[in-house]
Amino acid sequence: MPSKKTLHIESSGQLCIYCGACVGVCPLNCIYLDETRITFDEKICTRCEICVKACPVGAIEID
Amino acid sequence: MQDLKTDVLVIGAGPAGSMTAKWAAKQGAHVLVIEKRQEIGSPVRCGEGMSKDWLPEVGIKPGKWINLEVEGARIFAPNETVFEINEKSAGNEVGYVVERDGFDKALAIDAANAGAEFLLKTAAVGVLKDGGRVVGARVKQFGEPFEIRAKVTIAADGFESQVGRWAGLSTNISTRDMDSCLQYRMTNVDCDTRYCDFYLGKIAPGGYVWIFPKDQGLANVGIGVQLSKITGMAEARKYLDDWIAKHPAYAKGKKIDMVGGGVSISPPVKQSAADGIMIVGDAARMIDPLTGGGIANGCIAGKICGTVAANSVHAGDFSKAFLDRYDRGWRARLEEKLYRNWLAKEKLCTLSDEIFNKLVDALSTVHLQKLSVHNILKAVRDKHPEITQEFAEFL
């Protein structure tokens, strides 16, 4: 299996506006919004990149 | 914090949650509402435009949360031909621009006055299950974990909708059925306080740009873009910034606030109740897929949800079979329109700017007594018969 890409969620507030768009759109329900912190479950995430596109301000990157 | 017990646990103090809490408490249930934020209604994540005809039905009285009452809505084609929808043609669909945080607080106050208790800064982190039945939630308040046991749990946790999913209810949406949204509050703009404005076309693929006036010179300027039409990062922002740059009335404005979020433009969930749990509002994908408005449907369903919750407590029956009264109730009231508008949205998402121009031209030149699918199609046939084929499936 190819190694997984890395997902970066910038949730320090520089980009992220804590709107929850990524949380709601995640088909595996593995992104969590806790006030001003967004985390995701590395093990569940398949890097489908839907959250990258859903983020209105570009706070989620994949490489 | 010690573990708590209640009849009805409502997760999320948005309009649907507070409405559910109010109607359950009014009918004699002990109701506890938890809200993860420290302040109900804030930060605002909303365009703040809403219709008003439904307010008496759910017992909401107009209050200080109304910014202004608009006369109608204007639909702008890509070539900026305008079609005006007013009270006469659209019934009471037009309505208010509101202070959404004030609105949410007013609903919470109504619920509290009806007897509901509120716990702020309290987030659900999981559901409690007994066999297959949901019997409450695991929560954290100020970081401290405890349990709330409930006879009926209500997931009113908005677009993010994790609670329903934890309970095994599917709320997944496809990328065609969601818009990524961004909005600026702008001052020093030339907005018309008589109208809510909507701009259609490839300036906002699969969505629209909205201008909802808050006051003279002050407006919410926002955009929704269909997720399936987004190819890269931060595209909602790029589309909105491009649109503003091309409109001098707004390009000269100053941004004083920014909000973002996801809006579902999907059909509603297939199942809204299971043993011990119901989902309501945005969490149940009750947003109108055509307009993106979720408040009215959330409140209407909330009233039904609260009523069924109280009835189930009185009956001592928290089974899916009992709670399905709620499922049937809100579907009878809302589902037909939700599906109709979803089909309309599916169609509109495919139209080119050229067809949009002709459609709006037909609507603006043919006098419409009442806005209905039949009348719209007739206007199109009279004015631009060449595009009638596009709408054949609605005939």
Coordinates of C-alpha atoms in Angstrom, one line a residue:
Chain A
M1 CA 0.0 0.0 0.0
P2 CA 1.4 3.5 -0.8
S3 CA 2.2 5.5 2.2
K4 CA -0.5 8.0 3.1
K5 CA -0.1 11.7 2.3
T6 CA 0.0 14.1 5.2
L7 CA -3.0 16.3 6.1
H8 CA -2.3 19.6 7.8
I9 CA -5.1 21.5 9.5
E10 CA -4.0 25.0 10.5
S11 CA -6.2 25.6 13.5
S12 CA -4.2 28.1 15.5
G13 CA -6.4 30.9 14.1
Q14 CA -4.0 32.2 11.5
L15 CA -6.2 30.8 8.8
C16 CA -8.9 28.7 10.5
I17 CA -12.1 30.5 11.4
Y18 CA -13.5 27.5 13.3
C19 CA -16.6 27.2 11.1
G20 CA -16.9 23.4 11.2
A21 CA -17.3 23.0 7.4
C22 CA -14.6 20.3 7.4
V23 CA -16.2 18.5 10.4
G24 CA -19.6 18.2 8.8
V25 CA -18.4 17.1 5.4
C26 CA -16.0 14.4 6.5
P27 CA -17.5 11.2 5.3
L28 CA -15.8 9.2 8.1
N29 CA -16.6 11.6 10.9
C30 CA -13.0 11.8 11.9
I31 CA -12.5 15.5 12.2
Y32 CA -13.3 17.1 15.6
L33 CA -13.9 20.7 16.5
D34 CA -13.3 21.6 20.1
E35 CA -13.8 25.3 20.5
T36 CA -10.6 26.6 18.9
R37 CA -8.9 23.4 18.1
I38 CA -9.5 21.1 15.2
T39 CA -8.1 17.6 15.2
F40 CA -8.5 14.5 13.0
D41 CA -8.0 10.9 13.5
E42 CA -4.9 9.9 11.5
K43 CA -5.8 6.2 11.6
I44 CA -9.4 6.7 10.2
C45 CA -8.6 9.5 7.7
T46 CA -8.3 8.2 4.2
R47 CA -7.0 11.5 2.8
C48 CA -10.0 11.8 0.5
E49 CA -9.4 15.6 0.5
I50 CA -13.1 16.6 0.7
C51 CA -12.3 18.7 3.7
V52 CA -9.5 20.5 1.8
K53 CA -12.0 21.7 -0.7
A54 CA -14.8 22.4 1.8
C55 CA -12.6 24.8 3.8
P56 CA -13.7 28.2 2.7
V57 CA -10.4 29.9 3.7
G58 CA -7.8 27.3 2.8
A59 CA -6.7 26.2 6.2
I60 CA -6.4 22.5 5.3
E61 CA -3.6 21.4 3.2
I62 CA -2.4 18.0 2.0
D63 CA 1.0 17.0 0.7
Chain B
M1 CA -19.2 17.5 38.2
Q2 CA -21.5 14.7 39.3
D3 CA -23.3 12.7 36.7
L4 CA -26.8 14.1 35.8
K5 CA -30.1 12.6 34.9
T6 CA -32.9 14.2 32.9
D7 CA -36.0 13.3 30.8
V8 CA -34.8 15.0 27.7
L9 CA -31.3 15.9 26.8
V10 CA -30.9 18.4 23.9
I11 CA -27.4 18.7 22.5
G12 CA -26.9 22.1 20.9
A13 CA -28.7 25.4 21.7
G14 CA -29.3 26.7 18.2
P15 CA -32.8 27.5 17.0
A16 CA -33.8 23.8 16.5
G17 CA -32.4 22.8 19.9
S18 CA -34.0 25.6 21.8
M19 CA -37.3 25.1 20.0
T20 CA -37.2 21.4 20.8
A21 CA -36.4 22.2 24.5
K22 CA -39.1 24.8 24.8
W23 CA -41.9 22.5 23.4
A24 CA -40.7 19.5 25.5
A25 CA -40.5 21.6 28.7
K26 CA -43.9 23.2 28.0
Q27 CA -45.4 19.8 27.9
G28 CA -44.1 18.7 31.2
A29 CA -40.8 17.0 30.5
H30 CA -37.6 17.8 32.5
V31 CA -35.3 19.2 29.8
L32 CA -31.5 19.8 29.9
V33 CA -29.9 21.7 27.0
I34 CA -26.1 21.5 26.6
E35 CA -24.2 24.0 24.5
K36 CA -20.5 23.7 23.8
R37 CA -19.9 27.4 23.4
Q38 CA -19.8 29.9 26.3
E39 CA -22.4 32.2 24.6
I40 CA -25.5 31.0 22.9
G41 CA -25.7 32.3 19.3
S42 CA -22.2 33.6 19.1
P43 CA -20.1 33.6 17.0
V44 CA -22.7 33.9 14.3
R45 CA -22.5 31.6 11.4
C46 CA -25.4 32.7 9.2
G47 CA -26.3 35.0 6.4
E48 CA -29.1 36.4 8.7
G49 CA -31.9 36.5 6.1
M50 CA -35.1 34.6 6.9
S51 CA -38.7 34.3 5.9
K52 CA -41.3 35.3 8.5
D53 CA -44.5 33.5 7.6
W54 CA -43.7 30.5 9.8
L55 CA -43.0 32.4 13.1
P56 CA -46.6 32.2 14.5
E57 CA -46.8 28.5 13.9
V58 CA -43.9 27.8 16.3
G59 CA -44.8 30.6 18.8
I60 CA -41.9 33.0 18.1
K61 CA -42.9 36.7 18.6
P62 CA -41.0 39.3 16.6
G63 CA -38.4 40.9 18.9
K64 CA -35.3 43.2 19.1
W65 CA -33.4 40.6 17.0
I66 CA -35.0 42.0 13.8
N67 CA -32.6 44.4 12.0
L68 CA -35.0 45.3 9.3
E69 CA -37.9 44.0 7.3
V70 CA -37.4 43.8 3.6
E71 CA -40.0 44.3 0.9
G72 CA -38.7 41.5 -1.3
A73 CA -35.9 39.7 -2.9
R74 CA -34.1 40.5 -6.2
I75 CA -32.6 37.7 -8.3
F76 CA -29.7 39.0 -10.6
A77 CA -28.8 37.0 -13.7
P78 CA -25.2 36.8 -14.8
N79 CA -25.9 39.8 -17.1
E80 CA -27.4 41.5 -14.1
T81 CA -31.0 41.4 -15.4
V82 CA -33.1 41.6 -12.3
F83 CA -36.2 39.7 -11.3
E84 CA -38.0 40.9 -8.2
I85 CA -39.9 38.7 -5.9
N86 CA -42.2 40.5 -3.6
E87 CA -44.7 39.7 -0.9
K88 CA -47.5 39.6 -3.5
S89 CA -45.8 37.0 -5.7
A90 CA -44.1 34.9 -3.1
G91 CA -46.6 35.1 -0.3
N92 CA -44.9 35.7 3.0
E93 CA -41.7 34.0 2.0
V94 CA -39.8 37.3 2.1
G95 CA -39.1 38.6 5.5
Y96 CA -36.4 39.8 7.9
V97 CA -32.8 40.4 8.2
V98 CA -31.9 39.5 11.8
E99 CA -29.3 39.7 14.5
R100 CA -28.8 36.0 14.6
D101 CA -27.1 35.9 18.0
G102 CA -30.0 37.9 19.5
F103 CA -32.5 35.5 17.8
D104 CA -30.8 32.4 19.2
K105 CA -30.7 34.0 22.7
A106 CA -34.4 34.9 22.4
L107 CA -35.3 31.3 21.6
A108 CA -33.1 30.1 24.5
I109 CA -34.9 32.5 26.9
D110 CA -38.3 31.1 25.7
A111 CA -37.0 27.6 26.4
A112 CA -35.7 28.6 29.8
N113 CA -39.0 30.3 30.7
A114 CA -40.8 27.2 29.7
G115 CA -38.6 25.3 32.3
A116 CA -35.6 24.0 30.3
E117 CA -32.2 24.1 32.0
F118 CA -29.1 25.1 30.2
L119 CA -25.4 24.0 30.6
L120 CA -22.9 26.2 28.8
K121 CA -19.4 25.4 27.8
T122 CA -20.5 21.7 27.8
A123 CA -19.7 19.6 24.8
A124 CA -20.9 16.1 23.9
V125 CA -18.0 13.8 23.3
G126 CA -20.0 10.5 22.9
V127 CA -23.3 8.9 23.3
L128 CA -24.2 6.5 26.1
K129 CA -25.8 3.3 25.0
D130 CA -27.7 0.5 26.7
G131 CA -28.0 -2.4 24.3
G132 CA -28.9 -0.7 21.1
R133 CA -30.7 2.3 22.8
V134 CA -29.2 5.7 23.3
V135 CA -29.5 6.7 27.0
G136 CA -27.8 10.0 27.1
A137 CA -24.3 11.4 26.4
R138 CA -20.8 11.6 27.7
V139 CA -20.0 15.3 28.0
K140 CA -17.2 17.6 29.0
Q141 CA -17.7 20.8 30.9
F142 CA -14.7 23.1 31.2
G143 CA -12.7 20.1 30.2
E144 CA -14.1 17.9 33.0
P145 CA -15.9 14.7 31.8
F146 CA -19.1 13.4 33.2
E147 CA -22.3 11.6 32.0
I148 CA -25.8 12.8 31.4
R149 CA -28.4 10.1 31.4
A150 CA -31.6 10.8 29.5
K151 CA -34.7 9.0 28.5
V152 CA -34.6 10.8 25.1
T153 CA -31.6 12.4 23.6
I154 CA -31.9 15.1 20.8
A155 CA -29.1 15.7 18.4
A156 CA -29.4 19.4 17.5
D157 CA -25.7 19.9 16.9
G158 CA -25.9 21.6 13.6
F159 CA -24.1 21.1 10.3
E160 CA -21.2 19.2 12.1
S161 CA -23.8 16.7 13.3
Q162 CA -21.5 14.3 15.2
V163 CA -24.0 13.0 17.7
G164 CA -26.4 11.5 15.2
R165 CA -23.5 9.7 13.6
W166 CA -22.2 8.4 16.9
A167 CA -25.7 7.0 17.4
G168 CA -25.6 5.2 14.0
L169 CA -27.9 7.6 12.1
S170 CA -26.4 8.4 8.7
T171 CA -26.1 12.1 8.0
N172 CA -23.5 11.9 5.3
I173 CA -23.8 14.1 2.3
S174 CA -22.2 14.0 -1.1
T175 CA -20.1 16.8 -2.5
R176 CA -22.9 17.8 -4.8
D177 CA -25.1 18.3 -1.8
M178 CA -23.0 20.8 0.1
D179 CA -21.9 24.4 -0.3
S180 CA -18.8 25.9 1.1
C181 CA -19.7 29.4 2.3
L182 CA -18.0 32.6 3.3
Q183 CA -19.4 35.9 4.2
Y184 CA -18.1 39.4 5.1
R185 CA -20.0 42.0 7.1
M186 CA -19.2 45.1 5.1
T187 CA -19.8 48.7 6.0
N188 CA -19.7 51.7 3.6
V189 CA -21.4 49.8 0.9
D190 CA -24.3 50.9 -1.4
C191 CA -26.9 48.3 -0.5
D192 CA -30.6 48.7 -0.9
T193 CA -32.3 48.1 2.5
R194 CA -35.6 47.2 0.7
Y195 CA -34.3 44.0 -0.7
C196 CA -32.3 40.8 -0.1
D197 CA -30.2 40.3 -3.3
F198 CA -29.1 37.1 -4.9
Y199 CA -26.6 36.9 -7.8
L200 CA -26.6 33.7 -9.9
G201 CA -24.2 32.1 -12.4
K202 CA -20.6 31.0 -12.7
I203 CA -19.6 33.8 -10.3
A204 CA -20.7 31.3 -7.7
P205 CA -20.9 27.8 -9.2
G206 CA -23.7 25.7 -7.7
G207 CA -24.6 28.5 -5.3
Y208 CA -25.0 32.2 -5.3
V209 CA -23.7 35.5 -3.9
W210 CA -26.0 37.1 -1.4
I211 CA -26.4 40.7 -0.1
F212 CA -28.5 40.9 3.0
P213 CA -28.8 44.5 4.2
K214 CA -28.4 45.1 7.9
D215 CA -28.8 48.9 7.9
Q216 CA -28.0 51.8 5.6
G217 CA -24.6 51.2 4.2
L218 CA -24.1 47.9 6.1
A219 CA -24.7 44.4 4.7
N220 CA -23.8 40.8 4.9
V221 CA -22.0 39.9 1.6
G222 CA -21.6 36.2 1.2
I223 CA -21.2 33.3 -1.1
G224 CA -21.9 29.6 -1.3
V225 CA -20.1 27.4 -3.8
Q226 CA -21.0 23.8 -4.5
L227 CA -18.3 21.5 -3.1
S228 CA -18.3 19.3 -6.2
K229 CA -17.4 22.4 -8.3
I230 CA -14.4 23.3 -6.1
T231 CA -11.0 22.2 -7.4
G232 CA -8.6 23.8 -5.0
M233 CA -8.0 25.5 -1.7
A234 CA -9.9 28.5 -0.4
E235 CA -12.0 28.8 -3.5
A236 CA -15.1 30.2 -1.8
R237 CA -13.0 33.1 -0.6
K238 CA -11.5 33.7 -4.1
Y239 CA -14.9 33.6 -5.8
L240 CA -16.3 36.1 -3.2
D241 CA -13.3 38.4 -3.4
D242 CA -13.5 38.4 -7.3
W243 CA -17.2 39.2 -7.2
I244 CA -16.7 42.1 -4.7
A245 CA -13.8 43.5 -6.8
K246 CA -16.1 43.6 -9.9
H247 CA -18.9 45.5 -8.1
P248 CA -18.0 49.0 -7.2
A249 CA -20.9 49.4 -4.8
Y250 CA -19.2 46.8 -2.6
A251 CA -15.6 47.1 -3.6
K252 CA -15.5 50.4 -1.8
G253 CA -16.8 48.8 1.4
K254 CA -14.8 47.9 4.4
K255 CA -14.9 44.4 6.0
I256 CA -15.7 44.3 9.7
D257 CA -16.4 40.7 10.2
M258 CA -16.0 37.3 8.5
V259 CA -17.9 34.1 8.9
G260 CA -17.6 30.7 7.1
G261 CA -19.3 27.4 7.2
G262 CA -20.8 24.5 5.4
V263 CA -24.4 24.4 4.3
S264 CA -26.1 21.2 3.2
I265 CA -28.2 21.4 0.0
S266 CA -29.2 17.8 0.2
P267 CA -32.4 15.9 0.6
P268 CA -33.2 15.3 4.3
V269 CA -31.9 12.3 6.3
K270 CA -33.6 9.0 5.6
Q271 CA -34.0 8.3 9.2
S272 CA -34.3 10.9 11.9
A273 CA -35.2 8.7 14.9
A274 CA -33.7 5.6 16.5
D275 CA -34.2 4.0 20.0
G276 CA -33.8 6.9 22.5
I277 CA -32.6 9.5 20.0
M278 CA -34.0 12.0 17.4
I279 CA -32.0 14.4 15.2
V280 CA -33.3 17.8 14.3
G281 CA -32.4 21.0 12.3
D282 CA -29.2 21.3 10.2
A283 CA -28.0 18.1 11.8
A284 CA -30.9 16.3 10.1
R285 CA -30.1 18.0 6.8
M286 CA -33.3 20.0 6.9
I287 CA -31.9 23.1 5.2
D288 CA -33.8 24.2 2.2
P289 CA -31.6 23.0 -0.7
L290 CA -32.6 25.8 -2.9
T291 CA -32.2 28.8 -0.6
G292 CA -29.8 27.4 2.0
G293 CA -32.1 28.6 4.7
G294 CA -32.2 26.4 7.8
I295 CA -33.8 28.3 10.6
A296 CA -37.5 28.0 9.7
N297 CA -37.3 24.2 9.0
G298 CA -35.2 23.7 12.1
C299 CA -37.8 25.5 14.3
I300 CA -40.8 23.8 12.7
A301 CA -39.3 20.4 13.1
G302 CA -38.1 21.4 16.6
K303 CA -41.6 22.0 17.8
I304 CA -42.7 18.6 16.6
C305 CA -39.5 17.0 18.1
G306 CA -40.1 18.6 21.5
T307 CA -43.7 17.5 21.5
V308 CA -42.9 13.9 20.6
A309 CA -40.1 13.9 23.2
A310 CA -42.5 15.0 26.0
N311 CA -45.1 12.5 24.8
S312 CA -42.6 9.7 24.9
V313 CA -41.5 10.6 28.4
H314 CA -45.2 10.6 29.5
A315 CA -45.8 7.3 27.8
G316 CA -42.5 5.8 29.1
D317 CA -41.8 4.6 25.6
F318 CA -38.5 5.7 24.1
S319 CA -38.4 3.2 21.2
K320 CA -37.8 4.1 17.6
A321 CA -41.4 3.0 16.9
F322 CA -42.6 5.7 19.3
L323 CA -40.1 8.4 18.2
D324 CA -41.0 7.8 14.6
R325 CA -44.0 9.9 15.2
Y326 CA -41.6 12.8 15.0
D327 CA -40.1 11.4 11.8
R328 CA -43.6 11.2 10.2
G329 CA -44.6 14.5 11.6
W330 CA -41.8 16.7 10.2
R331 CA -41.9 14.8 6.9
A332 CA -45.6 15.5 6.5
R333 CA -44.9 19.2 7.1
L334 CA -41.6 19.7 5.3
E335 CA -40.5 16.9 3.1
E336 CA -42.4 17.5 -0.1
K337 CA -41.0 21.0 -0.4
L338 CA -37.5 19.9 0.6
Y339 CA -37.5 17.3 -2.2
R340 CA -39.0 19.7 -4.7
N341 CA -36.4 22.3 -3.9
W342 CA -33.6 19.8 -4.0
L343 CA -34.7 18.8 -7.6
A344 CA -34.8 22.5 -8.5
K345 CA -31.4 23.0 -7.1
E346 CA -30.0 20.0 -9.0
K347 CA -31.3 21.6 -12.2
L348 CA -30.1 25.1 -11.5
C349 CA -26.6 23.8 -10.7
T350 CA -26.3 22.6 -14.3
L351 CA -27.5 25.8 -16.1
S352 CA -25.1 27.9 -18.1
D353 CA -24.9 31.7 -17.7
E354 CA -26.7 32.1 -21.0
I355 CA -29.7 30.0 -19.8
F356 CA -29.7 31.9 -16.5
N357 CA -29.9 35.1 -18.4
K358 CA -32.9 33.9 -20.4
L359 CA -34.6 32.4 -17.4
V360 CA -34.4 35.6 -15.4
D361 CA -35.3 37.6 -18.5
A362 CA -38.5 35.5 -18.9
L363 CA -39.4 36.0 -15.2
S364 CA -38.8 39.7 -15.2
T365 CA -40.8 40.5 -18.3
V366 CA -43.7 38.2 -17.9
H367 CA -46.1 39.4 -15.2
L368 CA -46.4 36.7 -12.7
Q369 CA -49.4 36.7 -10.4
K370 CA -48.0 34.1 -8.1
L371 CA -44.6 32.3 -8.1
S372 CA -45.2 28.7 -8.8
V373 CA -43.4 26.1 -10.9
H374 CA -46.3 26.1 -13.3
N375 CA -46.2 29.9 -13.8
I376 CA -42.4 30.0 -14.1
L377 CA -42.4 27.4 -16.8
K378 CA -45.2 29.2 -18.6
A379 CA -43.2 32.4 -18.5
V380 CA -40.2 30.6 -20.0
R381 CA -42.3 29.1 -22.7
D382 CA -43.8 32.4 -23.7
K383 CA -40.6 34.4 -23.7
H384 CA -37.8 32.0 -24.5
P385 CA -39.3 28.8 -26.0
E386 CA -35.9 27.7 -27.1
I387 CA -34.8 26.9 -23.5
T388 CA -38.1 25.1 -22.6
Q389 CA -36.3 21.8 -23.3
E390 CA -34.0 22.5 -20.4
F391 CA -36.9 22.3 -18.0
A392 CA -38.8 19.4 -19.7
E393 CA -38.4 17.2 -16.6
F394 CA -40.5 19.7 -14.6
L395 CA -43.4 19.7 -17.1

